[in-house]
Short mmCIF file of C-alpha atoms and ligand atoms in Angstrom, two decimals:
data_model
loop_
_atom_site.label_atom_id
_atom_site.label_comp_id
_atom_site.label_asym_id
_atom_site.label_seq_id
_atom_site.Cartn_x
_atom_site.Cartn_y
_atom_site.Cartn_z
CA UNK A 1 -30.86 9.80 -6.54
CA UNK A 2 -33.43 8.98 -9.12
CA UNK A 3 -34.11 11.05 -12.18
CA UNK A 4 -36.57 11.59 -14.92
CA UNK A 5 -33.65 11.38 -17.35
CA UNK A 6 -32.66 8.33 -19.35
CA UNK A 7 -28.89 7.64 -18.98
CA UNK A 8 -26.74 7.88 -22.07
CA UNK A 9 -23.09 7.74 -23.02
CA UNK A 10 -22.45 10.36 -25.66
CA UNK A 11 -25.56 9.82 -27.73
CA UNK A 12 -25.94 6.09 -27.02
CA UNK A 13 -28.60 5.24 -24.50
CA UNK A 14 -28.08 2.85 -21.62
CA UNK A 15 -31.10 0.84 -22.71
CA UNK A 16 -29.66 0.42 -26.20
CA UNK A 17 -26.37 -0.89 -24.81
CA UNK A 18 -28.21 -3.18 -22.40
CA UNK A 19 -30.27 -4.52 -25.27
CA UNK A 20 -27.23 -5.18 -27.47
CA UNK A 21 -24.79 -6.53 -24.88
CA UNK A 22 -27.09 -7.76 -22.09
CA UNK A 23 -26.73 -7.08 -18.39
CA UNK A 24 -24.92 -6.84 -16.05
CA UNK A 25 -22.76 -4.65 -18.23
CA UNK A 26 -19.86 -2.35 -17.44
CA UNK A 27 -19.85 0.63 -19.78
CA UNK A 28 -16.64 2.64 -20.10
CA UNK A 29 -17.29 6.13 -21.38
CA UNK A 30 -14.29 7.03 -23.52
CA UNK A 31 -14.82 10.78 -23.24
CA UNK A 32 -14.80 10.62 -19.44
CA UNK A 33 -11.72 8.40 -19.37
CA UNK A 34 -9.85 10.73 -21.73
CA UNK A 35 -10.81 13.72 -19.60
CA UNK A 36 -9.51 12.00 -16.45
CA UNK A 37 -6.22 11.06 -18.13
CA UNK A 38 -5.84 14.62 -19.42
CA UNK A 39 -6.57 16.05 -16.00
CA UNK A 40 -3.76 14.05 -14.39
CA UNK A 41 -1.35 14.62 -17.27
CA UNK A 42 -1.86 18.37 -17.34
CA UNK A 43 -1.91 18.65 -13.52
CA UNK A 44 1.49 16.98 -13.35
CA UNK A 45 3.13 18.63 -16.34
CA UNK A 46 4.47 21.76 -14.67
CA UNK A 47 5.91 19.81 -11.71
CA UNK A 48 7.22 16.97 -13.90
CA UNK A 49 5.54 14.46 -11.62
CA UNK A 50 5.22 11.06 -13.31
CA UNK A 51 1.73 9.54 -13.34
CA UNK A 52 1.33 5.77 -13.29
CA UNK A 53 -2.07 4.14 -13.74
CA UNK A 54 -2.63 1.40 -11.14
CA UNK A 55 -3.90 -1.42 -13.34
CA UNK A 56 -5.58 -3.28 -10.49
CA UNK A 57 -8.45 -0.77 -10.70
CA UNK A 58 -9.35 -2.11 -14.16
CA UNK A 59 -6.98 -3.62 -16.66
CA UNK A 60 -8.11 -5.00 -19.99
CA UNK A 61 -6.10 -5.23 -23.19
CA UNK A 62 -8.23 -2.38 -24.56
CA UNK A 63 -7.56 -0.19 -21.53
CA UNK A 64 -3.81 -0.80 -21.86
CA UNK A 65 -4.03 0.01 -25.60
CA UNK A 66 -5.67 3.33 -24.78
CA UNK A 67 -3.14 4.14 -22.06
CA UNK A 68 -0.26 3.28 -24.35
CA UNK A 69 -1.19 6.32 -26.41
CA UNK A 70 -1.07 8.61 -23.36
CA UNK A 71 1.94 9.67 -21.30
CA UNK A 72 0.95 7.50 -18.39
CA UNK A 73 3.03 4.70 -17.01
CA UNK A 74 1.32 1.45 -15.98
CA UNK A 75 1.56 -0.47 -12.73
CA UNK A 76 0.89 -4.21 -12.80
CA UNK A 77 0.84 -6.55 -9.83
CA UNK A 78 0.62 -10.03 -11.33
CA UNK A 79 1.64 -12.07 -14.33
CA UNK A 80 -1.97 -11.76 -15.55
CA UNK A 81 -1.82 -7.97 -15.52
CA UNK A 82 1.66 -8.01 -17.06
CA UNK A 83 0.50 -10.28 -19.88
CA UNK A 84 -2.49 -7.98 -20.47
CA UNK A 85 -0.08 -5.05 -20.88
CA UNK A 86 2.16 -7.11 -23.19
CA UNK A 87 -0.80 -8.09 -25.39
CA UNK A 88 -1.58 -4.41 -25.74
CA UNK A 89 2.02 -3.74 -26.79
CA UNK A 90 2.51 -1.48 -23.77
CA UNK A 91 6.21 -0.56 -23.66
CA UNK A 92 8.13 -2.33 -20.84
CA UNK A 93 10.00 0.93 -20.26
CA UNK A 94 6.78 2.36 -18.79
CA UNK A 95 5.70 -0.63 -16.68
CA UNK A 96 6.24 -1.07 -12.93
CA UNK A 97 5.75 -4.39 -11.17
CA UNK A 98 4.16 -4.47 -7.73
CA UNK A 99 2.93 -7.25 -5.48
CA UNK A 100 3.11 -8.07 -1.81
CA UNK A 101 3.92 -11.72 -2.53
CA UNK A 102 5.51 -12.07 -5.93
CA UNK A 103 5.78 -15.51 -7.49
CA UNK A 104 9.01 -16.90 -8.93
CA UNK A 105 7.55 -16.43 -12.41
CA UNK A 106 6.85 -12.75 -11.69
CA UNK A 107 10.34 -12.18 -10.28
CA UNK A 108 11.85 -13.95 -13.29
CA UNK A 109 9.86 -11.76 -15.68
CA UNK A 110 11.17 -8.69 -13.83
CA UNK A 111 14.73 -10.01 -13.98
CA UNK A 112 14.30 -10.70 -17.71
CA UNK A 113 13.42 -7.07 -18.41
CA UNK A 114 9.64 -7.35 -18.86
CA UNK A 115 9.20 -4.22 -16.73
CA UNK A 116 11.21 -1.10 -16.09
CA UNK A 117 11.06 -1.06 -12.28
CA UNK A 118 10.20 -3.65 -9.68
CA UNK A 119 8.77 -2.41 -6.43
CA UNK A 120 10.24 -4.70 -3.82
CA UNK A 121 8.00 -5.39 -0.86
CA UNK A 122 10.25 -7.25 1.57
CA UNK A 123 13.72 -8.45 2.47
CA UNK A 124 13.19 -12.05 1.32
CA UNK A 125 11.90 -10.78 -2.01
CA UNK A 126 14.99 -8.62 -2.42
CA UNK A 127 17.16 -11.70 -2.03
CA UNK A 128 15.00 -13.77 -4.37
CA UNK A 129 15.06 -11.10 -7.07
CA UNK A 130 18.83 -10.80 -6.78
CA UNK A 131 19.12 -14.54 -7.34
CA UNK A 132 17.22 -14.32 -10.65
CA UNK A 133 18.82 -11.15 -11.98
CA UNK A 134 22.17 -10.91 -13.68
CA UNK A 135 24.88 -8.32 -12.96
CA UNK A 136 25.21 -7.85 -16.74
CA UNK A 137 21.65 -6.39 -16.85
CA UNK A 138 20.78 -5.31 -13.32
CA UNK A 139 17.13 -5.09 -12.43
CA UNK A 140 15.92 -1.61 -11.42
CA UNK A 141 14.20 -1.60 -8.06
CA UNK A 142 12.21 0.71 -5.86
CA UNK A 143 11.96 -0.25 -2.24
CA UNK A 144 8.38 -0.08 -0.98
CA UNK A 145 8.59 1.28 2.51
CA UNK A 146 5.97 1.24 5.20
CA UNK A 147 5.92 4.93 6.02
CA UNK A 148 3.64 4.45 9.02
CA UNK A 149 1.23 7.11 7.75
CA UNK A 150 -2.21 5.73 8.47
CA UNK A 151 -4.66 7.21 5.99
CA UNK A 152 -8.15 7.80 7.36
CA UNK A 153 -9.88 5.21 5.23
CA UNK A 154 -11.39 1.75 5.53
CA UNK A 155 -8.98 -0.75 7.16
CA UNK A 156 -9.20 -3.00 4.09
CA UNK A 157 -7.75 -0.30 1.85
CA UNK A 158 -5.26 1.16 4.36
CA UNK A 159 -1.77 0.12 3.35
CA UNK A 160 0.63 1.72 5.79
CA UNK A 161 1.09 1.46 9.53
CA UNK A 162 1.96 -1.50 11.68
CA UNK A 163 -1.45 -3.11 11.20
CA UNK A 164 -0.69 -3.65 7.51
CA UNK A 165 1.42 -6.21 5.71
CA UNK A 166 3.01 -3.85 3.22
CA UNK A 167 6.51 -2.63 2.62
CA UNK A 168 9.85 -2.64 4.39
CA UNK A 169 9.96 -0.97 7.79
CA UNK A 170 12.75 1.48 8.72
CA UNK A 171 14.04 -1.15 11.15
CA UNK A 172 15.10 -3.25 8.14
CA UNK A 173 16.68 -0.46 6.08
CA UNK A 174 20.26 -1.35 6.92
CA UNK A 175 19.68 -5.03 6.06
CA UNK A 176 18.09 -3.99 2.76
CA UNK A 177 20.96 -1.61 2.00
CA UNK A 178 23.50 -4.35 2.65
CA UNK A 179 21.73 -6.83 0.34
CA UNK A 180 21.49 -4.23 -2.42
CA UNK A 181 25.12 -3.19 -2.10
CA UNK A 182 26.28 -6.80 -2.11
CA UNK A 183 24.34 -7.58 -5.31
CA UNK A 184 25.48 -6.06 -8.58
CA UNK A 185 22.31 -7.54 -10.13
CA UNK A 186 20.18 -5.01 -8.20
CA UNK A 187 20.05 -1.41 -9.35
CA UNK A 188 18.56 0.70 -6.56
CA UNK A 189 16.47 3.51 -8.06
CA UNK A 190 14.52 4.76 -5.10
CA UNK A 191 11.53 4.49 -2.83
CA UNK A 192 7.82 3.90 -2.94
CA UNK A 193 5.03 4.16 -0.41
CA UNK A 194 1.30 3.75 -1.02
CA UNK A 195 -0.71 4.48 2.10
CA UNK A 196 -4.21 3.49 1.00
CA UNK A 197 -7.24 4.25 -1.10
CA UNK A 198 -10.12 6.73 -1.03
CA UNK A 199 -7.87 9.40 0.49
CA UNK A 200 -9.56 12.76 0.43
CA UNK A 201 -7.11 14.58 2.68
CA UNK A 202 -4.11 15.98 0.82
CA UNK A 203 -2.18 16.22 4.10
CA UNK A 204 -1.87 12.42 4.20
CA UNK A 205 -0.09 12.45 0.84
CA UNK A 206 2.17 15.27 1.97
CA UNK A 207 3.10 13.53 5.23
CA UNK A 208 3.82 10.38 3.24
CA UNK A 209 6.05 12.34 0.84
CA UNK A 210 7.91 13.82 3.81
CA UNK A 211 8.52 10.38 5.32
CA UNK A 212 9.81 9.15 1.97
CA UNK A 213 12.32 11.99 1.76
CA UNK A 214 13.43 11.26 5.31
CA UNK A 215 13.88 7.62 4.36
CA UNK A 216 15.87 8.66 1.28
CA UNK A 217 18.13 10.76 3.50
CA UNK A 218 18.69 7.81 5.82
CA UNK A 219 19.42 5.47 2.91
CA UNK A 220 21.88 8.00 1.52
CA UNK A 221 23.82 7.66 4.76
CA UNK A 222 23.74 3.91 4.17
CA UNK A 223 25.15 4.44 0.67
CA UNK A 224 22.01 4.25 -1.49
CA UNK A 225 21.10 7.09 -3.82
CA UNK A 226 17.38 7.77 -4.43
CA UNK A 227 16.53 9.08 -7.88
CA UNK A 228 12.81 8.09 -7.99
CA UNK A 229 10.28 8.65 -5.25
CA UNK A 230 6.72 7.34 -5.72
CA UNK A 231 4.10 8.47 -3.22
CA UNK A 232 1.45 5.95 -4.31
CA UNK A 233 -2.15 6.30 -5.38
CA UNK A 234 -5.40 6.50 -3.53
CA UNK A 235 -6.92 9.74 -4.80
CA UNK A 236 -10.54 9.52 -3.63
CA UNK A 237 -13.53 9.64 -5.93
CA UNK A 238 -16.99 10.89 -5.06
CA UNK A 239 -19.73 8.34 -5.72
CA UNK A 240 -22.59 10.47 -4.44
CA UNK A 241 -23.14 14.20 -4.23
CA UNK A 242 -23.38 13.88 -0.43
CA UNK A 243 -19.84 12.48 -0.14
CA UNK A 244 -16.75 14.60 0.53
CA UNK A 245 -15.43 16.44 -2.49
CA UNK A 246 -12.55 14.60 -4.11
CA UNK A 247 -9.06 16.07 -3.91
CA UNK A 248 -8.13 18.92 -6.18
CA UNK A 249 -5.75 16.89 -8.36
CA UNK A 250 -3.63 19.78 -9.56
CA UNK A 251 -3.25 21.37 -6.14
CA UNK A 252 -2.49 18.04 -4.47
CA UNK A 253 0.18 17.12 -7.00
CA UNK A 254 1.74 20.58 -6.66
CA UNK A 255 1.76 20.28 -2.86
CA UNK A 256 3.40 16.86 -2.99
CA UNK A 257 6.07 18.14 -5.40
CA UNK A 258 6.66 21.21 -3.25
CA UNK A 259 7.04 19.13 -0.08
CA UNK A 260 9.56 16.84 -1.79
CA UNK A 261 11.50 19.85 -3.10
CA UNK A 262 11.57 21.66 0.24
CA UNK A 263 12.40 18.63 2.33
CA UNK A 264 15.01 17.25 -0.05
CA UNK A 265 16.86 20.53 0.25
CA UNK A 266 16.53 20.50 4.02
CA UNK A 267 17.75 16.89 4.26
CA UNK A 268 20.59 17.43 1.80
CA UNK A 269 19.50 14.95 -0.89
CA UNK A 270 19.41 15.51 -4.64
CA UNK A 271 15.86 16.23 -5.77
CA UNK A 272 14.34 12.93 -6.94
CA UNK A 273 11.75 12.46 -9.71
CA UNK A 274 8.37 12.25 -8.02
CA UNK A 275 5.69 9.76 -9.08
CA UNK A 276 2.05 9.14 -8.20
CA UNK A 277 0.03 6.00 -8.89
CA UNK A 278 -3.72 6.62 -9.07
CA UNK A 279 -6.11 3.87 -10.13
CA UNK A 280 -9.69 4.62 -9.22
CA UNK A 281 -9.48 8.36 -9.83
CA UNK A 282 -8.67 7.62 -13.47
CA UNK A 283 -11.12 4.83 -14.23
CA UNK A 284 -13.98 4.99 -11.69
CA UNK A 285 -15.68 8.06 -13.21
CA UNK A 286 -15.61 6.51 -16.69
CA UNK A 287 -17.40 3.33 -15.62
CA UNK A 288 -21.11 2.71 -15.16
CA UNK A 289 -22.57 -0.65 -14.27
CA UNK A 290 -25.91 -1.43 -15.84
CA UNK A 291 -28.23 -3.95 -14.22
CA UNK A 292 -31.68 -5.22 -15.01
CA UNK A 293 -34.26 -5.39 -12.23
CA UNK A 294 -35.20 -9.02 -11.54
CA UNK A 295 -37.62 -8.57 -8.67
CA UNK A 296 -39.09 -5.98 -6.38
CA UNK A 297 -40.39 -6.85 -2.91
CA UNK A 298 -41.72 -5.20 0.17
CA UNK A 299 -40.52 -6.92 3.38
CA UNK A 300 -41.55 -5.18 6.59
CA UNK A 301 -40.79 -1.50 6.07
CA UNK A 302 -38.18 -2.00 3.40
CA UNK A 303 -38.47 -2.19 -0.36
CA UNK A 304 -35.94 -4.45 -2.02
CA UNK A 305 -34.99 -4.15 -5.66
CA UNK A 306 -33.09 -7.24 -6.79
CA UNK A 307 -30.83 -6.87 -9.80
CA UNK A 308 -29.16 -9.39 -12.09
CA UNK A 309 -25.66 -8.86 -10.67
CA UNK A 310 -24.30 -8.27 -7.19
CA UNK A 311 -21.32 -9.20 -5.10
CA UNK A 312 -19.79 -11.32 -7.88
CA UNK A 313 -19.36 -8.35 -10.23
CA UNK A 314 -19.52 -5.49 -7.71
CA UNK A 315 -17.90 -6.70 -4.49
CA UNK A 316 -16.91 -3.37 -2.92
CA UNK A 317 -20.17 -2.85 -1.00
CA UNK A 318 -19.80 -6.28 0.65
CA UNK A 319 -16.03 -5.99 1.06
CA UNK A 320 -15.66 -2.55 2.56
CA UNK A 321 -19.01 -0.85 2.69
CA UNK A 322 -18.89 1.09 -0.58
CA UNK A 323 -22.20 2.77 -1.21
CA UNK A 324 -22.64 3.46 -4.92
CA UNK A 325 -25.33 5.70 -6.29
CA UNK A 326 -27.95 4.24 -8.64
CA UNK A 327 -30.61 5.58 -10.91
CA UNK A 328 -33.27 4.45 -13.28
CA UNK A 329 -31.47 4.41 -16.60
CA UNK A 330 -33.56 2.94 -19.35
CA UNK A 331 -36.57 5.25 -19.40
CA UNK A 332 -37.98 8.43 -18.01
CA UNK A 333 -40.13 8.47 -14.92
CA UNK A 334 -41.74 11.38 -13.18
CA UNK A 335 -43.41 9.50 -10.36
CA UNK A 336 -42.50 10.09 -6.70
CA UNK A 337 -39.29 8.68 -5.27
CA UNK A 338 -39.00 6.14 -2.49
CA UNK A 339 -36.06 4.75 -0.56
CA UNK A 340 -35.15 1.26 -1.74
CA UNK A 341 -32.42 -1.23 -1.00
CA UNK A 342 -30.77 -2.55 -4.12
CA UNK A 343 -29.54 -6.11 -3.70
CA UNK A 344 -27.73 -8.55 -5.89
CA UNK A 345 -28.92 -12.04 -6.69
CA UNK A 346 -26.20 -13.91 -4.79
CA UNK A 347 -27.01 -16.33 -2.00
CA UNK A 348 -26.15 -13.73 0.62
CA UNK A 349 -28.30 -10.86 1.71
CA UNK A 350 -25.99 -8.85 -0.54
CA UNK A 351 -26.98 -5.22 -0.14
CA UNK A 352 -25.41 -3.12 -2.82
CA UNK A 353 -26.79 0.24 -1.84
CA UNK A 354 -29.72 2.27 -0.50
CA UNK A 355 -31.03 4.89 -2.89
CA UNK A 356 -34.12 6.85 -3.75
CA UNK A 357 -35.72 5.47 -6.90
CA UNK A 358 -38.96 6.20 -8.71
CA UNK A 359 -41.83 4.23 -7.15
CA UNK A 360 -42.70 2.70 -10.49
CA UNK A 361 -39.32 0.96 -10.92
CA UNK A 362 -40.26 -2.57 -11.82
CA UNK A 363 -39.03 -5.89 -13.18
CA UNK A 364 -37.21 -5.40 -16.48
CA UNK A 365 -36.11 -1.83 -15.80
CA UNK A 366 -32.46 -0.92 -16.33
CA UNK A 367 -30.59 0.66 -13.41
CA UNK A 368 -27.28 2.46 -13.77
CA UNK A 369 -24.58 2.76 -11.09
CA UNK A 370 -22.24 5.57 -12.04
CA UNK A 371 -18.62 5.85 -10.82
CA UNK A 372 -18.16 2.09 -10.84
CA UNK A 373 -15.30 1.66 -13.30
CA UNK A 374 -12.78 0.81 -10.58
CA UNK A 375 -12.52 -2.41 -8.59
CA UNK A 376 -15.71 -3.90 -10.00
CA UNK A 377 -14.89 -5.93 -13.11
CA UNK A 378 -11.27 -6.25 -11.93
CA UNK A 379 -12.47 -7.80 -8.66
CA UNK A 380 -15.26 -9.86 -10.21
CA UNK A 381 -15.56 -13.54 -9.39
CA UNK A 382 -17.62 -16.49 -10.54
CA UNK A 383 -19.34 -16.82 -7.17
CA UNK A 384 -22.57 -18.81 -7.55
CA UNK A 385 -21.04 -19.82 -10.89
CA UNK A 386 -22.26 -16.58 -12.41
CA UNK A 387 -20.45 -15.67 -15.63
CA UNK A 388 -18.52 -12.39 -15.48
CA UNK A 389 -20.25 -9.48 -17.23
CA UNK A 390 -19.26 -7.89 -20.52
CA UNK A 391 -17.37 -4.60 -20.74
CA UNK A 392 -18.17 -2.19 -23.53
CA UNK A 393 -16.43 1.00 -24.59
CA UNK A 394 -18.64 3.87 -25.72
CA UNK A 395 -17.04 6.79 -27.49
CA UNK A 396 -18.01 9.38 -30.06
CA UNK A 397 -21.35 7.75 -30.82
CA UNK A 398 -19.78 4.30 -31.29
CA UNK A 399 -19.63 1.31 -29.01
CA UNK A 400 -17.22 -1.57 -29.01
CA UNK A 401 -16.83 -4.68 -26.91
CA UNK A 402 -13.75 -4.70 -24.65
CA UNK A 403 -14.48 -7.94 -22.81
CA UNK A 404 -17.15 -10.37 -23.90
CA UNK A 405 -19.60 -11.77 -21.38
CA UNK A 406 -18.47 -15.12 -20.06
CA UNK A 407 -20.48 -18.17 -20.93
CA UNK A 408 -21.26 -21.05 -18.59
CA UNK A 409 -18.57 -22.99 -20.47
CA UNK A 410 -16.06 -20.28 -19.55
CA UNK A 411 -17.10 -20.61 -15.93
CA UNK A 412 -16.66 -24.39 -15.98
CA UNK A 413 -13.47 -24.32 -18.05
CA UNK A 414 -11.13 -25.42 -15.30
CA UNK A 415 -13.49 -27.90 -13.65
CA UNK A 416 -12.14 -31.30 -14.66
CA UNK A 417 -14.21 -33.49 -12.34
CA UNK A 418 -12.71 -36.82 -11.26
CA UNK A 419 -11.08 -37.79 -14.54
CA UNK A 420 -10.49 -41.36 -13.43
CA UNK A 421 -13.99 -42.13 -12.11
C1 PLP B 1 0.60 -0.05 -4.65
C2 PLP B 1 -0.66 0.59 -5.08
N1 PLP B 1 -0.60 1.68 -5.85
C3 PLP B 1 -1.72 2.29 -6.28
C4 PLP B 1 -2.97 1.82 -5.93
C5 PLP B 1 -4.18 2.52 -6.48
O1 PLP B 1 -5.06 2.97 -5.50
P1 PLP B 1 -6.34 3.78 -5.98
O2 PLP B 1 -7.03 2.96 -7.00
O3 PLP B 1 -7.15 3.95 -4.76
O4 PLP B 1 -5.85 5.06 -6.56
C6 PLP B 1 -3.08 0.69 -5.13
C7 PLP B 1 -4.39 0.17 -4.73
O5 PLP B 1 -4.58 -0.74 -3.99
C8 PLP B 1 -1.89 0.04 -4.69
O6 PLP B 1 -1.94 -1.04 -3.93
#
């Protein structure tokens, strides 16, 4: 898509923000973020489903400060994310700790009460956590199970089934139950299963919920009582008009809750509190990456537009074939459109996306990639020793820095050379 419209956030233009903060720049539109939070909160209110924001999609102190004021819980999966939440003053009573390979420091933080629930990903981790926790203040755990539901999504973001590393399989339930029952330092609260990302078929969530209830029924027979049941995140977002419509959030949440209610009754278990854990659906729509065009070339039959970012700040296209939309953002153009390939400036042939842009797009122009708030900045690296971009929050006609652009000194901070040479 290309347009004759200049992009703006509220009444602040993209070109103004690019001029003030430089590019690449991730702009978070506060109005869009608030609308997404409100959509999930109101969609879950009548069913009393708990909504947890998956911080891996984008977690900054400022984001955690904003979320603190909402009713959302927060999921962290590392000491870095936990510390971010702590700096924001996010209440531990609303934090869950994830991770498919938790460090001793992370397990210790969980045992010390830095979070309200720890989602345990394996048998060895269960034992390790028990060794850090004390029976006088037992650590609340959810057992992440591998429900075997294979979401129809890219293999890199599929997180259930026997081709994935995640969770505890039903084969190990009795071992897990024994460890939990033998350890007064572990307080079993329930089950969790996240099957993947970019899920646009509500049936996958419902099947996952059903498997969780079945697992809860089995664990009840083994003496464990499930009070919380989290069906994970993965609500798809639509990056281009041509992509499948995203899930109807309200209807999907209602269907999940209904399935849990119906099946719990059928399996004879007490109705648990249901939770969901979306990341991208909350933050992707609020984020827009702004790039400046560095070069434009015709090679064979293809036109390349090279921008001042790429796989270091926007790795999803290279990692799992994401295909963001892009448009000319800094000015109006009414000239004809042509198909171009937007590339980054890394040392790979790093295609970001193919889009139709105005033929007069040239060096210095600002391009905007909407729907890029999730898994861009949070996945950014210093590849090619590029500094990470800045993140700015635009709301109600104001703009405010959330993360300053890194300097070359930041990039080299940990590089000590051979101190003794
Ligand atoms: C355990 C868990 N929960 C939630 C999410 C959020 O997924 P999404 O951002 O697709 O909603 C993820 C993403 O990887 C995850 O691993």
